[in-house]
Coordinates of C-alpha atoms (C1' of nucleotides) in Angstrom, one line a residue:
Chain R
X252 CA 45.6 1.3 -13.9
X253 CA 46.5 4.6 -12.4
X254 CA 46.7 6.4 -15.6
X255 CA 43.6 5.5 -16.6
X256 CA 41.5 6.2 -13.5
X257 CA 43.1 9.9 -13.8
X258 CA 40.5 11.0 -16.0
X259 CA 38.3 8.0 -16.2
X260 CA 36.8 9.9 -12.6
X261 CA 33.6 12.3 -13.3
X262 CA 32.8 15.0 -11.1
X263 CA 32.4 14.2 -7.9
X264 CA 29.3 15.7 -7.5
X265 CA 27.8 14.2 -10.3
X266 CA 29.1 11.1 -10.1
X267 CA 27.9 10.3 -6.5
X268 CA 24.8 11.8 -7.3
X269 CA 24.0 9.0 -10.4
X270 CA 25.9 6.2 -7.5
X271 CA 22.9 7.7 -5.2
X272 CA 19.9 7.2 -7.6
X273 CA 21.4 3.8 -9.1
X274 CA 21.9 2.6 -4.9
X275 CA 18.1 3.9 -4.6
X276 CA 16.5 1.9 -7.5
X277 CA 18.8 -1.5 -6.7
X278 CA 16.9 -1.0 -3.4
X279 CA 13.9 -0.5 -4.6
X280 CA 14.2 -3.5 -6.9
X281 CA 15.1 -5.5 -4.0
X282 CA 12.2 -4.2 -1.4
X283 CA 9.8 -4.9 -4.3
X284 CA 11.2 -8.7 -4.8
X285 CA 11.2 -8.8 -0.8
X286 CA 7.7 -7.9 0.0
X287 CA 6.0 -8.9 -2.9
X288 CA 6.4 -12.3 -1.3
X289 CA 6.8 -12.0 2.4
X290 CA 4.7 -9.1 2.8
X291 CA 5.5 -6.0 5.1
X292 CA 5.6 -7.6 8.2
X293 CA 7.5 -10.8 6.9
X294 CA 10.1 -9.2 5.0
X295 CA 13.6 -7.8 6.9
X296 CA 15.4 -4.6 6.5
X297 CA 18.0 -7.2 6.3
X298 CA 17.3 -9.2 4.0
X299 CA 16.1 -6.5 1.3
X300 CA 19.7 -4.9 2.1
X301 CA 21.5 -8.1 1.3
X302 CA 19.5 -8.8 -1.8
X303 CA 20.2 -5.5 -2.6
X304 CA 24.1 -5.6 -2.0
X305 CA 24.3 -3.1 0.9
X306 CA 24.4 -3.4 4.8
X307 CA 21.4 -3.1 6.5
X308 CA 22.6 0.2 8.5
X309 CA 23.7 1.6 4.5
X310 CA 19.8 0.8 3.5
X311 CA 18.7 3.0 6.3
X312 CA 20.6 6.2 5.0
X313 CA 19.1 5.8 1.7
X314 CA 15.3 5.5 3.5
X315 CA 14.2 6.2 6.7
X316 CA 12.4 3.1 7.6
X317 CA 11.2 -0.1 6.6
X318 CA 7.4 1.5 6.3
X319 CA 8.9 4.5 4.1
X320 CA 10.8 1.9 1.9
X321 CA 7.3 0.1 1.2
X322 CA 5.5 3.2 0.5
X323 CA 7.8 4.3 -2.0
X324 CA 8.1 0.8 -3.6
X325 CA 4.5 0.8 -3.7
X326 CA 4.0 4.4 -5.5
X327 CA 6.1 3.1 -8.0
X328 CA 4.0 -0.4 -8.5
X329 CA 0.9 1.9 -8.8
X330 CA 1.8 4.2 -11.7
X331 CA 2.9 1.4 -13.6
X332 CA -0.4 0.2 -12.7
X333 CA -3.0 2.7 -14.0
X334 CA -1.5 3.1 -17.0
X335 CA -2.1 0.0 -19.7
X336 CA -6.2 1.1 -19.3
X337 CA -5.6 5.0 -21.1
X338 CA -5.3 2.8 -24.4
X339 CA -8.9 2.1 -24.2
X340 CA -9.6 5.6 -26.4
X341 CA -13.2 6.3 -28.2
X342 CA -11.7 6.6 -31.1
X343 CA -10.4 3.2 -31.0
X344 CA -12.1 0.0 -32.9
X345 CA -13.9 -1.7 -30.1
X346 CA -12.7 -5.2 -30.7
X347 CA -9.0 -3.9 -31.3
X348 CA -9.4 -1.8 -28.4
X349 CA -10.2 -4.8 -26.0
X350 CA -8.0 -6.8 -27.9
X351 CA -5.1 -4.6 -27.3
X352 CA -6.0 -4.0 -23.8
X353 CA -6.1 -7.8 -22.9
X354 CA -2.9 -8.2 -24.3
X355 CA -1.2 -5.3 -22.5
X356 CA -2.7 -6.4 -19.3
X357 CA -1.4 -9.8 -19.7
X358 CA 2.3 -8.7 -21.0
X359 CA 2.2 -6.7 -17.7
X360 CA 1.4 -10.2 -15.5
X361 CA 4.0 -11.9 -17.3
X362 CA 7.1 -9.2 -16.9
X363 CA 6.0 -7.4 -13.6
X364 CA 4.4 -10.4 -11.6
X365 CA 6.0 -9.1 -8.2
X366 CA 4.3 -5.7 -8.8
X367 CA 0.8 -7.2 -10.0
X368 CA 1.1 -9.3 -6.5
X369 CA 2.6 -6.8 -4.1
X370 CA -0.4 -4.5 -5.5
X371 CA -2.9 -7.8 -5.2
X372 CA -1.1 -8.1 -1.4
X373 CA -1.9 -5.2 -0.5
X374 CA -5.6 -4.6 -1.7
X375 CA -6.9 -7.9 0.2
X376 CA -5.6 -6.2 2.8
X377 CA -7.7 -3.8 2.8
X378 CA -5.1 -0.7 1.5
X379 CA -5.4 1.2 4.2
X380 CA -2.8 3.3 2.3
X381 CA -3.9 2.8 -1.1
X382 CA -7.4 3.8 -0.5
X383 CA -7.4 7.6 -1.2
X384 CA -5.9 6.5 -4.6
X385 CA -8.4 4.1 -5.5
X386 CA -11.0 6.5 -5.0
X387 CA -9.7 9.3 -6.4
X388 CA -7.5 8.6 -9.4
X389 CA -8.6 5.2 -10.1
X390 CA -12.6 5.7 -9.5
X391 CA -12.0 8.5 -12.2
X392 CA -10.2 6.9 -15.1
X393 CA -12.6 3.8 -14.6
X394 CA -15.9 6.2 -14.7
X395 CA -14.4 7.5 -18.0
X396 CA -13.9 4.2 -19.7
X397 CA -17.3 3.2 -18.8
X398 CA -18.6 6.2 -20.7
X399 CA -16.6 5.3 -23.7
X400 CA -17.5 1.6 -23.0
X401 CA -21.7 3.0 -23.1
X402 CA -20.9 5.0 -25.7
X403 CA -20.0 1.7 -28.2
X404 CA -22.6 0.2 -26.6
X405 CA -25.7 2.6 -27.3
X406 CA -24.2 2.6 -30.8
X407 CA -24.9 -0.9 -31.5
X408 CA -21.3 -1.5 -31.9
X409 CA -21.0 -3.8 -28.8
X410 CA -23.9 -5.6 -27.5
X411 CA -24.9 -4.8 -23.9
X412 CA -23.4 -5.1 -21.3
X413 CA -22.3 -3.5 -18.0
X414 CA -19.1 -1.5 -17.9
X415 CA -17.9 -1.7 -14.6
X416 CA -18.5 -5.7 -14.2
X417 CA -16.6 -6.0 -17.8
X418 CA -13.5 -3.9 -16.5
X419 CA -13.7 -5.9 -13.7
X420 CA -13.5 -9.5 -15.1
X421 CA -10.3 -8.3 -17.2
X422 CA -8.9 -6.9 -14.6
X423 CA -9.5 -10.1 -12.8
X424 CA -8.2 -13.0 -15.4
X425 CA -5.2 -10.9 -16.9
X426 CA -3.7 -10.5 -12.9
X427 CA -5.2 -13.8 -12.0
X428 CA -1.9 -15.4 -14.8
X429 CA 0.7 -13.1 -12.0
X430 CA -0.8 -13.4 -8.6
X431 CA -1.9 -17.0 -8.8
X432 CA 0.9 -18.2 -10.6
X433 CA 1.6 -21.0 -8.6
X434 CA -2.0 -22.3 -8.6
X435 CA -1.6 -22.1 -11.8
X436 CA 1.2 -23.8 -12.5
X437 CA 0.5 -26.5 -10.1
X438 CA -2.4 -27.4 -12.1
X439 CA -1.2 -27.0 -15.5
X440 CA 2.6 -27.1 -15.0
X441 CA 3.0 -23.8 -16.9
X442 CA 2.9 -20.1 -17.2
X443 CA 2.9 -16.9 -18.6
X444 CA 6.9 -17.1 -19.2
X445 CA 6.4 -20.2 -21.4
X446 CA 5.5 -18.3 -25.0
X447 CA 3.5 -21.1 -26.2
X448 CA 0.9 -20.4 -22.8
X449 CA 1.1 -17.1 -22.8
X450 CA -0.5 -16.9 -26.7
X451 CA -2.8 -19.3 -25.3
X452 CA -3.7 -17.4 -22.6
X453 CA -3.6 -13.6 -24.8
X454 CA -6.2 -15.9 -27.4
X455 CA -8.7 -17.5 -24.7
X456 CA -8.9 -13.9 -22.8
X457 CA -9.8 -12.5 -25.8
X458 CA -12.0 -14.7 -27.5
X459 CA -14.1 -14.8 -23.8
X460 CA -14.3 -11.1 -23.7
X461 CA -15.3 -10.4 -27.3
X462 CA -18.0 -13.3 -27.2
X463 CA -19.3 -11.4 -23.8
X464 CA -19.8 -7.9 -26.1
X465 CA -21.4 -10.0 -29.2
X466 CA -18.3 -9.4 -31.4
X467 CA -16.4 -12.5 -33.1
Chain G
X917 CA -30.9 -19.1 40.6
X918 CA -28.8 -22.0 42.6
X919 CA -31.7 -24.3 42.4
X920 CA -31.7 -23.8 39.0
X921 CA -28.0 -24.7 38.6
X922 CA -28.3 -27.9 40.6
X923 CA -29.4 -29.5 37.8
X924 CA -28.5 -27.8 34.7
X925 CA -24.7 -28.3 35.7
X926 CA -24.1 -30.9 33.0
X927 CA -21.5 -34.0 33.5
X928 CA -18.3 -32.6 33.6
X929 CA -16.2 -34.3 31.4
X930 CA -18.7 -33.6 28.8
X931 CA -18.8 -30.0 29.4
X932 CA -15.4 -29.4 29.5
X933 CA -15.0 -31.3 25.7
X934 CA -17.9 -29.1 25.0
X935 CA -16.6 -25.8 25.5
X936 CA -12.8 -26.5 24.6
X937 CA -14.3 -27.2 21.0
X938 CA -16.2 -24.0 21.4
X939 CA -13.1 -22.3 22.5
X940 CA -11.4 -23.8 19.4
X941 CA -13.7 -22.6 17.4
X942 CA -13.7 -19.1 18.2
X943 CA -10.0 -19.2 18.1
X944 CA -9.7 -20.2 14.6
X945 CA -12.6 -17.7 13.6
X946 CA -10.7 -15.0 15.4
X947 CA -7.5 -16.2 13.3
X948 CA -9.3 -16.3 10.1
X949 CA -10.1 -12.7 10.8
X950 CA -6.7 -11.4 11.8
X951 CA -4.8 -13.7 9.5
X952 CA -7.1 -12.6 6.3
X953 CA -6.2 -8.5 7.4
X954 CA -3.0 -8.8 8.4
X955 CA -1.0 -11.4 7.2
X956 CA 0.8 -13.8 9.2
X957 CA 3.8 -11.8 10.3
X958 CA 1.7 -9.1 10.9
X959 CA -0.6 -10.4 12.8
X960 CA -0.6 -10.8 16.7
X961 CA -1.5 -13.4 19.3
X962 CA -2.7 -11.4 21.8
X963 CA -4.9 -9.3 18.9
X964 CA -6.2 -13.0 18.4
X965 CA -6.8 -13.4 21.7
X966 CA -8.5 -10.5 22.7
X967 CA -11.1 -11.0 19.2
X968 CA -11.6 -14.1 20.7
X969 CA -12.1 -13.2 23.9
X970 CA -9.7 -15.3 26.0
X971 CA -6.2 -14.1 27.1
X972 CA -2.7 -14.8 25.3
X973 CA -1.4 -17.6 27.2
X974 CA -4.6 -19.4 27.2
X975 CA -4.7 -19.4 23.7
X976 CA -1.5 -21.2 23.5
X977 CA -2.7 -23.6 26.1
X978 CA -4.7 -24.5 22.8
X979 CA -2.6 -24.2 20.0
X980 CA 0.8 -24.8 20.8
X981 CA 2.3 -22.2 18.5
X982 CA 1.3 -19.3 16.1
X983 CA 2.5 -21.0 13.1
X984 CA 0.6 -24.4 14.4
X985 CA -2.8 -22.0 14.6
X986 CA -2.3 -20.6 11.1
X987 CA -1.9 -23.9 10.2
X988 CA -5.0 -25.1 11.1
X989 CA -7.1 -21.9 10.0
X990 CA -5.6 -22.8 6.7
X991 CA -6.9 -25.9 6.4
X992 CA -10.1 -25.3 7.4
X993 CA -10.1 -22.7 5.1
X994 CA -8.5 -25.6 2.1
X995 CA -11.6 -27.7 2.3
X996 CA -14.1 -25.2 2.3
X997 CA -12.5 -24.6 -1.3
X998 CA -12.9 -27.6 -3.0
X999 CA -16.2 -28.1 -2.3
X1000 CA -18.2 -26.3 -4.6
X1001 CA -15.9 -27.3 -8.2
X1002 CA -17.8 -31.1 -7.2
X1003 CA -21.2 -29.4 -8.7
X1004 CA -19.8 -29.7 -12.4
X1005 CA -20.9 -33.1 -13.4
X1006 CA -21.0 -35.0 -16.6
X1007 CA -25.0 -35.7 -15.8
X1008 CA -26.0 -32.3 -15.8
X1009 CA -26.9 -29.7 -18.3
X1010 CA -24.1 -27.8 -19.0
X1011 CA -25.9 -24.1 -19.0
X1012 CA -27.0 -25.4 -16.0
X1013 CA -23.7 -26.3 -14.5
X1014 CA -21.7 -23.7 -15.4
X1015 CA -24.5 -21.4 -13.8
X1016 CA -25.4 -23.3 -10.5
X1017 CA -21.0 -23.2 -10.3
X1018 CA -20.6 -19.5 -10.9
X1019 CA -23.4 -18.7 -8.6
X1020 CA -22.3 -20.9 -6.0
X1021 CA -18.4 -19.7 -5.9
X1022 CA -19.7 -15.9 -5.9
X1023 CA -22.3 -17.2 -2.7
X1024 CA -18.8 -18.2 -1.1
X1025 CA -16.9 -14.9 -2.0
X1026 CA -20.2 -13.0 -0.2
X1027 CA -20.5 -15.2 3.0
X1028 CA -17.3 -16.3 3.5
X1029 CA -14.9 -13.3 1.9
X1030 CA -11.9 -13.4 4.7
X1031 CA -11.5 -17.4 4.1
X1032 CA -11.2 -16.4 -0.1
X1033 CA -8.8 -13.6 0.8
X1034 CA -6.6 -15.6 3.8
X1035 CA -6.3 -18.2 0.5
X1036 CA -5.2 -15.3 -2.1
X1037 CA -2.9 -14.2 0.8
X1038 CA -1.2 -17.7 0.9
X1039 CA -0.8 -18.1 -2.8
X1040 CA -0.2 -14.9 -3.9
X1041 CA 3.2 -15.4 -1.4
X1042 CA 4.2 -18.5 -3.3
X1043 CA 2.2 -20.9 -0.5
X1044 CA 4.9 -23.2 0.3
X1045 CA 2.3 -24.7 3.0
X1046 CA -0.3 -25.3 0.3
X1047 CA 2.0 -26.6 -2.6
X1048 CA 1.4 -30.1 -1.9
X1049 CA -2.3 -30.2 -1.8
X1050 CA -2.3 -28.1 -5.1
X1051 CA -0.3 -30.3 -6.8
X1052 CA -2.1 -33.2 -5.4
X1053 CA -5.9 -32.6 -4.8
X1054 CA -6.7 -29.7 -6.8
X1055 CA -4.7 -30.6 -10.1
X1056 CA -6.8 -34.0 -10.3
X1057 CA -9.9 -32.0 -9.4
X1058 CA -9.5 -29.7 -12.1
X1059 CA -8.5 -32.3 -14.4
X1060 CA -11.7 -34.3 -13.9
X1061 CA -13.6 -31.3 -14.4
X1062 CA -11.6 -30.5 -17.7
X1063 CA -12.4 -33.8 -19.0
X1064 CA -16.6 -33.1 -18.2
X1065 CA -16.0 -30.1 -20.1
X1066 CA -14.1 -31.4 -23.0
X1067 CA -16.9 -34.3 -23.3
X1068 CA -19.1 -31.9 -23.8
X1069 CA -17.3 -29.8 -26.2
X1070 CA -16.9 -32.9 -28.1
X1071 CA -20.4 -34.0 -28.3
X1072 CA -21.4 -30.0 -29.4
X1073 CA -23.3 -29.4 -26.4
X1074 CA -20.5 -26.5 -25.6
X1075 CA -18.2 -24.2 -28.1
X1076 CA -15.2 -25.2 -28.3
X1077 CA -12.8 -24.0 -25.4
X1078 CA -9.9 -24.1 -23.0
X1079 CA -10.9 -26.0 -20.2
X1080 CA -8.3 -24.6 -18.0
X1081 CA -8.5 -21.0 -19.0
X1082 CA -12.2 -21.5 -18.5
X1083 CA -11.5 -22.7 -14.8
X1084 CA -9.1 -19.8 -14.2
X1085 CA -11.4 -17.2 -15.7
X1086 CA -14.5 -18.5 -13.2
X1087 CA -12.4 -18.4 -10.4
X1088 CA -10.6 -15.1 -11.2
X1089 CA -14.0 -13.2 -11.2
X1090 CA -15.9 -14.8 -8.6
X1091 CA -13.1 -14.9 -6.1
X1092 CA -12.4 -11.2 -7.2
X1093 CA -14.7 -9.7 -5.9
X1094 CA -14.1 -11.1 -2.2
X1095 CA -10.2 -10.5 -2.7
X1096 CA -10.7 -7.1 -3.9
X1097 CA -13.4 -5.8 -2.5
X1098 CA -12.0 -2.6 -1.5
X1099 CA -11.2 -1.8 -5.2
X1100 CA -14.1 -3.0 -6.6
X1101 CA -15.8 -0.3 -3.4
X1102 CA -13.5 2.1 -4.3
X1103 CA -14.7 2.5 -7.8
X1104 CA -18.4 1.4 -7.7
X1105 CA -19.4 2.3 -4.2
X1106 CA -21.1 -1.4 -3.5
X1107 CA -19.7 -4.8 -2.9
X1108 CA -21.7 -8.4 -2.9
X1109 CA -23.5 -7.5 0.6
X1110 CA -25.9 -5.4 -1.4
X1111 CA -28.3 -7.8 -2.8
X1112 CA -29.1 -5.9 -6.1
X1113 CA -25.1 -5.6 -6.9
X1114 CA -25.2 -9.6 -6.0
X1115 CA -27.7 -10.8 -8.3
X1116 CA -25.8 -8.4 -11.2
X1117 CA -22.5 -9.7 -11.0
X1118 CA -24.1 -13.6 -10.9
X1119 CA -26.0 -12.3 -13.9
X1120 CA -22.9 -10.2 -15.7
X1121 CA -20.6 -13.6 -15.2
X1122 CA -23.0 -16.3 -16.4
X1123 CA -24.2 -14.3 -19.8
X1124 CA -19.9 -13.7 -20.0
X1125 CA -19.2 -17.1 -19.4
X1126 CA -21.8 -18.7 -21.6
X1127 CA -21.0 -16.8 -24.2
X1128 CA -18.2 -17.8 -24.3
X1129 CA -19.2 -21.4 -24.6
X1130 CA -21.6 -20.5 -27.4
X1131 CA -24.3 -20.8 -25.3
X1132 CA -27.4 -18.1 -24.6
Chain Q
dG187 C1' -8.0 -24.2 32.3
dT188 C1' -6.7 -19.7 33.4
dC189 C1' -3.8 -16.4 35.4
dT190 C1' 0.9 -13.4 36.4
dA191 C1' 5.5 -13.0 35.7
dT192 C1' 9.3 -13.6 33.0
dA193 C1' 12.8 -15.6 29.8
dT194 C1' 14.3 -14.9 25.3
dC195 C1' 14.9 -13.2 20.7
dG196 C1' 14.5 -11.2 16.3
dG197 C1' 14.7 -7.0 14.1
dG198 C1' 14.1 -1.9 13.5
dA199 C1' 16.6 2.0 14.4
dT200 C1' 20.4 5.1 16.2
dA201 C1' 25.3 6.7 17.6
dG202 C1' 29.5 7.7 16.3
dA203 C1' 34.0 6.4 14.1
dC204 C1' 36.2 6.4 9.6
Chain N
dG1264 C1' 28.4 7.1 2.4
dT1265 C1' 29.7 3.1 4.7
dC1266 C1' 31.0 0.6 8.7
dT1267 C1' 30.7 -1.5 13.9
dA1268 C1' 28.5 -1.6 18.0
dT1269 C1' 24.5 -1.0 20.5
dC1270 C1' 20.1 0.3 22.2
dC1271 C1' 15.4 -1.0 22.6
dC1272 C1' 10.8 -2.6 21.8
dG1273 C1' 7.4 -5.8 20.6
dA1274 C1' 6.1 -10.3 20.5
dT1275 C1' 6.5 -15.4 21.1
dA1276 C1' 6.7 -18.7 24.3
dT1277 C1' 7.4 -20.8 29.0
dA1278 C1' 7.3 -21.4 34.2
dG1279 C1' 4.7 -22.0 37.8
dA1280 C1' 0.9 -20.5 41.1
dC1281 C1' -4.0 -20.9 41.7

DNA sequence: GTCTATATCGGGATAGAC
DNA sequence: GTCTATCCCGATATAGAC
């Protein structure tokens, strides 16, 4: 065993450094898991560190506090989460464009739930952090898919419509399959991580949306 | 002023039921605010107190516990919800119905948004309270109201459909834009207090929503 | 029913050894 | 980087006078 850990050992410097960012992520993992369902006030320092494998004391050399922990979990929910809706592109087909969109949306509920709800947690409360990002970032990307979304529309290629209230319902349905997962399963006994639902789902999202723009 | 008290001082027993149920009242509006912000952990009983205007300890002369007042804003809050799913009956037109419902849930998301976002709260964390009356109540709601719907499929009066998905959809906008108002502020600068945005988004869902059922 | 004072505790954060 | 021990504050809940 000895012989082999003679040059089985990296630099120490680098080593410890890819030990550090691996420790960071696993905590990050954990604080999402953590508050995604207790919340920020709910969830413990404690109990993040043990899900994460580390003492509580250990956590706190890797962040400052409990609040910068959240914030940083959070950052990384949001970039995941203003992604899927670049794919909506002029160039696109309309009907594959929604299509596609739907579907990304929806593959997002089923293998990120904690993020869709730590995100949904956070809006109803009001976001007092997330609020300059809404408005700037987010306000932004939607204002220039609703030009695109006018642009199909003046050219007869979708019926009419308004842009905003159509983002809005996707947006609403595809996160409604994460955040209200157990409503949802407590009514039909599935969910999104049952294949045969989740098709279901991906086809009734669809059909509903195209049949809103006039397209079949 | 005294002679006016000497008889305007009601029967005491009856006055003191009288303004305990007031005090009650207030309380569990005052919890319904704070819970719906701040969570349960995060919230406070004296910041409930004080919005009520009484002090900490005589709330608890009340409600014996913090967890015992959530308890009871919650189900408050529960039967509130059901209510306005009843309005889909077999008897009526189903344009009709599916209108008068939509309309009616986003009335609910505009007068009473913290009770729509204290239940999003609750669910979204896995609503370990609430699992029993979801599993009981609401699943043979919905599965009354699926079986209107598929009736009506069947006899052509509707397209053909998901009743669930339908369910999900309605309630995924409507309650949307109670639970995330902020967003839905962020990026369009209104929410369902303006009138003029009101009557749009009733209008945007129904035409999305009926066309979706073939209907026009 | 309402108040003041206080017991009690969970949990975030720090100190300092190793 | 990780540990043990500890400080400390906020907040729930109770005791008891009025």
């Amino acid at each position: 065993m000895r012989e082999i850990r003679r040059d089985a050992a990296p630099p120490p410097a680098r080593r410890r450094r890819k030990d550090g960012e691996a420790r960071r992520e696993a905590i990050l993992d954990a604080g999402l898991a953590v508050f995604s369902s207790l919340g920020l006030h709910g969830a413990s320092v404690e109990g993040i560190a043990e899900r994460a494998g580390l003492s509580k004391t250990n956590l706190l050399y890797y962040f400052p506090s409990k609040e910068a922990l959240y914030v940083a979990v959070l950052r990384r929910v949001l970039a995941v989460w203003l992604d899927p809706l670049q794919s909506l592109d002029a160039d696109s087909e309309p009907a594959a464009a929604f299509r596609g969109y739907i579907r990304a949306k929806l593959t997002l509920s089923r293998d990120a739930p904690q993020a869709s709800r730590l995100f949904c947690l956070e809006i109803v409360q009001g976001a007092p952090l997330l609020r300059p990002e809404l408005e700037g970032p987010l306000r932004d990307l939607v204002a220039a898919k609703a030009a695109i979304i006018r642009g199909w529309s003046a050219a007869g290629r979708i019926g009419p419509n308004d842009p905003h209230h159509l983002i809005f319902s996707i947006w609403a349905i595809t996160q409604h399959y994460a955040d209200f997962a157990v409503q949802v399963d407590a009514v039909t006994g599935r969910g999104l991580d049952d294949p045969d639902f989740f098709e279901g789902v991906v086809a009734s999202t669809q059909a509903l949306i195209l049949a809103g723009l006039g397209l079949h």
